[in-house]
mmCIF file of C-alpha atoms in Angstrom:
data_model
loop_
_atom_site.group_PDB
_atom_site.id
_atom_site.type_symbol
_atom_site.label_atom_id
_atom_site.label_comp_id
_atom_site.label_asym_id
_atom_site.label_seq_id
_atom_site.Cartn_x
_atom_site.Cartn_y
_atom_site.Cartn_z
ATOM 1 C CA MET T 1 78.907 53.513 44.223
ATOM 2 C CA SER T 2 75.322 52.535 43.513
ATOM 3 C CA THR T 3 72.763 55.311 43.931
ATOM 4 C CA LYS T 4 69.392 55.319 45.631
ATOM 5 C CA TYR T 5 67.240 57.564 43.439
ATOM 6 C CA PHE T 6 66.675 55.787 40.134
ATOM 7 C CA ILE T 7 64.197 53.496 38.404
ATOM 8 C CA GLN T 8 65.200 50.549 36.216
ATOM 9 C CA GLU T 9 63.486 50.648 32.829
ATOM 10 C CA GLU T 10 63.349 48.454 29.736
ATOM 11 C CA ASN T 11 66.432 47.579 27.695
ATOM 12 C CA HIS T 12 68.845 48.169 30.610
ATOM 13 C CA GLN T 13 67.940 51.851 30.741
ATOM 14 C CA VAL T 14 67.565 53.707 34.031
ATOM 15 C CA ARG T 15 65.744 56.887 34.974
ATOM 16 C CA CYS T 16 67.566 59.055 37.495
ATOM 17 C CA THR T 17 65.087 60.650 39.912
ATOM 18 C CA LEU T 18 67.520 62.780 41.925
ATOM 19 C CA CYS T 19 66.589 66.023 40.155
ATOM 20 C CA PRO T 20 63.622 67.160 38.033
ATOM 21 C CA HIS T 21 65.476 66.404 34.781
ATOM 22 C CA ASN T 22 64.607 62.723 35.384
ATOM 23 C CA CYS T 23 67.311 61.712 32.917
ATOM 24 C CA ARG T 24 66.663 58.507 31.006
ATOM 25 C CA ILE T 25 70.115 56.969 30.715
ATOM 26 C CA SER T 26 71.170 54.136 28.416
ATOM 27 C CA GLU T 27 73.801 51.545 29.294
ATOM 28 C CA GLY T 28 77.257 53.160 29.562
ATOM 29 C CA GLU T 29 75.881 56.708 29.336
ATOM 30 C CA ARG T 30 75.667 59.544 31.869
ATOM 31 C CA GLY T 31 72.932 61.973 32.806
ATOM 32 C CA ILE T 32 72.984 65.741 32.311
ATOM 33 C CA CYS T 33 75.095 66.110 35.457
ATOM 34 C CA ARG T 34 77.923 64.051 33.861
ATOM 35 C CA VAL T 35 78.568 62.020 37.032
ATOM 36 C CA ARG T 36 75.615 59.633 37.374
ATOM 37 C CA LYS T 37 76.185 56.705 35.004
ATOM 38 C CA ASN T 38 74.243 53.607 33.950
ATOM 39 C CA GLU T 39 76.434 50.569 34.550
ATOM 40 C CA GLY T 40 74.649 47.337 33.731
ATOM 41 C CA GLY T 41 71.193 48.709 34.479
ATOM 42 C CA THR T 42 72.256 50.247 37.801
ATOM 43 C CA LEU T 43 72.827 53.956 38.326
ATOM 44 C CA VAL T 44 76.198 54.702 39.920
ATOM 45 C CA ALA T 45 77.665 57.924 41.304
ATOM 46 C CA GLU T 46 81.066 58.091 39.648
ATOM 47 C CA ASN T 47 82.097 61.078 41.764
ATOM 48 C CA TYR T 48 81.547 59.505 45.199
ATOM 49 C CA GLY T 49 84.358 60.787 47.429
ATOM 50 C CA LEU T 50 86.200 62.455 44.557
ATOM 51 C CA VAL T 51 87.170 66.000 45.500
ATOM 52 C CA SER T 52 88.152 68.612 42.921
ATOM 53 C CA SER T 53 88.447 71.563 45.300
ATOM 54 C CA LEU T 54 89.143 71.847 49.003
ATOM 55 C CA ALA T 55 89.830 74.998 51.053
ATOM 56 C CA LEU T 56 89.346 76.476 54.486
ATOM 57 C CA ASP T 57 87.233 79.598 53.890
ATOM 58 C CA PRO T 58 85.722 82.382 55.940
ATOM 59 C CA ILE T 59 82.048 81.514 56.497
ATOM 60 C CA GLU T 60 81.071 84.829 54.916
ATOM 61 C CA LYS T 61 82.431 83.594 51.566
ATOM 62 C CA LYS T 62 79.636 80.987 51.281
ATOM 63 C CA PRO T 63 77.890 83.686 51.419
ATOM 64 C CA LEU T 64 76.185 83.430 54.770
ATOM 65 C CA TYR T 65 75.322 86.474 56.844
ATOM 66 C CA HIS T 66 75.146 86.203 60.648
ATOM 67 C CA PHE T 67 75.797 82.447 60.579
ATOM 68 C CA PHE T 68 78.698 82.055 62.995
ATOM 69 C CA PRO T 69 80.383 85.296 61.833
ATOM 70 C CA GLY T 70 84.153 85.312 61.918
ATOM 71 C CA SER T 71 84.412 81.538 61.805
ATOM 72 C CA ARG T 72 85.849 79.346 59.095
ATOM 73 C CA ILE T 73 84.421 76.360 57.250
ATOM 74 C CA LEU T 74 86.027 73.581 55.234
ATOM 75 C CA SER T 75 84.735 73.919 51.662
ATOM 76 C CA ALA T 76 84.671 70.820 49.470
ATOM 77 C CA GLY T 77 83.468 70.200 45.934
ATOM 78 C CA THR T 78 83.573 67.608 43.207
ATOM 79 C CA VAL T 79 82.752 67.774 39.478
ATOM 80 C CA GLY T 80 79.466 68.000 37.594
ATOM 81 C CA CYS T 81 76.239 69.975 37.786
ATOM 82 C CA ASN T 82 72.607 69.513 36.797
ATOM 83 C CA LEU T 83 72.468 72.975 35.159
ATOM 84 C CA ARG T 84 74.474 74.587 32.340
ATOM 85 C CA CYS T 85 74.755 78.233 33.431
ATOM 86 C CA LYS T 86 76.857 80.215 30.951
ATOM 87 C CA PHE T 87 77.933 82.577 33.747
ATOM 88 C CA CYS T 88 79.192 79.859 36.122
ATOM 89 C CA GLN T 89 82.361 80.992 37.892
ATOM 90 C CA ASN T 90 83.453 77.382 38.446
ATOM 91 C CA PHE T 91 82.659 76.015 34.976
ATOM 92 C CA GLU T 92 85.952 74.080 34.821
ATOM 93 C CA ILE T 93 84.635 71.689 37.463
ATOM 94 C CA SER T 94 80.863 72.085 37.194
ATOM 95 C CA GLN T 95 80.812 71.369 33.473
ATOM 96 C CA SER T 96 83.082 68.324 33.558
ATOM 97 C CA GLY T 97 82.851 64.720 34.658
ATOM 98 C CA VAL T 98 85.315 62.463 36.431
ATOM 99 C CA ASP T 99 86.997 61.438 33.156
ATOM 100 C CA GLU T 100 87.455 65.059 32.076
ATOM 101 C CA HIS T 101 89.023 66.475 35.221
ATOM 102 C CA SER T 102 92.533 65.624 36.297
ATOM 103 C CA GLY T 103 93.633 66.007 39.874
ATOM 104 C CA LEU T 104 90.586 64.570 41.642
ATOM 105 C CA ARG T 105 91.492 63.355 45.129
ATOM 106 C CA GLN T 106 89.704 60.591 47.037
ATOM 107 C CA PHE T 107 88.373 61.365 50.539
ATOM 108 C CA THR T 108 86.188 58.984 52.486
ATOM 109 C CA PRO T 109 83.464 60.624 54.578
ATOM 110 C CA GLU T 110 85.517 59.726 57.673
ATOM 111 C CA GLU T 111 88.625 61.418 56.232
ATOM 112 C CA MET T 112 86.680 64.566 55.332
ATOM 113 C CA VAL T 113 85.193 64.840 58.832
ATOM 114 C CA ALA T 114 88.588 64.183 60.458
ATOM 115 C CA LEU T 115 90.116 66.949 58.331
ATOM 116 C CA ALA T 116 87.325 69.351 59.324
ATOM 117 C CA LEU T 117 87.751 68.512 63.016
ATOM 118 C CA LYS T 118 91.490 69.189 63.043
ATOM 119 C CA GLU T 119 91.202 72.704 61.537
ATOM 120 C CA HIS T 120 91.319 75.499 64.151
ATOM 121 C CA ASN T 121 88.167 77.688 64.399
ATOM 122 C CA ASN T 122 86.384 75.522 61.830
ATOM 123 C CA ILE T 123 82.647 75.070 62.377
ATOM 124 C CA GLY T 124 81.989 72.391 59.762
ATOM 125 C CA ILE T 125 81.875 71.450 56.101
ATOM 126 C CA ALA T 126 80.453 73.427 53.171
ATOM 127 C CA TYR T 127 79.510 71.390 50.112
ATOM 128 C CA THR T 128 80.162 73.910 47.363
ATOM 129 C CA TYR T 129 82.092 74.893 44.189
ATOM 130 C CA ASN T 130 79.856 72.746 41.969
ATOM 131 C CA GLU T 131 76.288 71.509 42.573
ATOM 132 C CA PRO T 132 76.431 69.450 45.786
ATOM 133 C CA LEU T 133 73.060 67.769 45.213
ATOM 134 C CA ILE T 134 74.534 65.633 42.418
ATOM 135 C CA TRP T 135 77.078 64.448 45.028
ATOM 136 C CA PHE T 136 74.061 63.297 47.046
ATOM 137 C CA GLU T 137 75.304 59.980 48.452
ATOM 138 C CA TYR T 138 78.654 61.411 49.533
ATOM 139 C CA VAL T 139 77.065 64.518 51.043
ATOM 140 C CA MET T 140 74.575 62.334 52.962
ATOM 141 C CA ASP T 141 77.271 60.033 54.336
ATOM 142 C CA THR T 142 79.647 62.878 55.212
ATOM 143 C CA ALA T 143 76.979 65.202 56.629
ATOM 144 C CA ARG T 144 75.667 62.451 58.907
ATOM 145 C CA LEU T 145 79.157 61.853 60.342
ATOM 146 C CA ALA T 146 79.852 65.583 60.588
ATOM 147 C CA LYS T 147 76.631 66.223 62.518
ATOM 148 C CA GLU T 148 77.399 63.299 64.878
ATOM 149 C CA SER T 149 80.812 64.934 65.483
ATOM 150 C CA GLY T 150 79.262 68.317 66.343
ATOM 151 C CA LEU T 151 80.115 69.991 63.025
ATOM 152 C CA LYS T 152 77.790 72.170 60.940
ATOM 153 C CA ASN T 153 76.835 71.276 57.357
ATOM 154 C CA VAL T 154 76.290 73.970 54.722
ATOM 155 C CA MET T 155 75.333 73.619 51.051
ATOM 156 C CA VAL T 156 75.822 76.242 48.356
ATOM 157 C CA THR T 157 73.281 74.897 45.873
ATOM 158 C CA ASN T 158 71.055 75.797 42.954
ATOM 159 C CA GLY T 159 68.300 73.854 44.744
ATOM 160 C CA PHE T 160 67.279 71.912 41.620
ATOM 161 C CA ALA T 161 66.368 68.637 43.312
ATOM 162 C CA SER T 162 63.441 66.283 43.498
ATOM 163 C CA PRO T 163 61.406 66.545 46.718
ATOM 164 C CA GLU T 164 62.157 63.059 48.127
ATOM 165 C CA PRO T 165 65.987 63.272 48.140
ATOM 166 C CA LEU T 166 65.814 66.882 49.308
ATOM 167 C CA ASP T 167 63.559 65.880 52.220
ATOM 168 C CA GLU T 168 66.051 63.151 53.134
ATOM 169 C CA LEU T 169 69.062 65.490 53.060
ATOM 170 C CA LEU T 170 67.724 68.694 54.639
ATOM 171 C CA PRO T 171 67.578 67.455 58.266
ATOM 172 C CA LEU T 172 71.390 67.140 58.113
ATOM 173 C CA ILE T 173 71.963 70.640 56.707
ATOM 174 C CA ASP T 174 72.297 73.659 58.962
#
């Protein structure tokens, strides 16, 4: 899937502007996050709709305090991250790309929202496990549908994002 936040540069290079790294990416290469790739001078999100982890969790596990206590939330994550924290508890997914992680499952935004709606006592979707901001296009599409369906959207994030995409996403996040 083509991405929104990039600039085409000389010699088929692109500059990703999703996070402050502003990765300059040559043809066929990926940025620091390992999931945004230059294909023919266009930046694509290789992880769009690819889910590495999915679970129905207590909301307190996110960790959120006094945000619908006692409820549950569908937690979903993909692969990749824009940081390299040595202490990361989910390094197997956050420090890998789509080619390095077996078992990725495809979910359209509609399928993810439908799954969240059918779970009893579920208030919404948490984008978590790895850095959800690098899953930007999928989170945007899914969060928009979730909000329209009356679900809550939660992100467990490092917050390392450029202002413009963050400003676009935050109105959908609860």
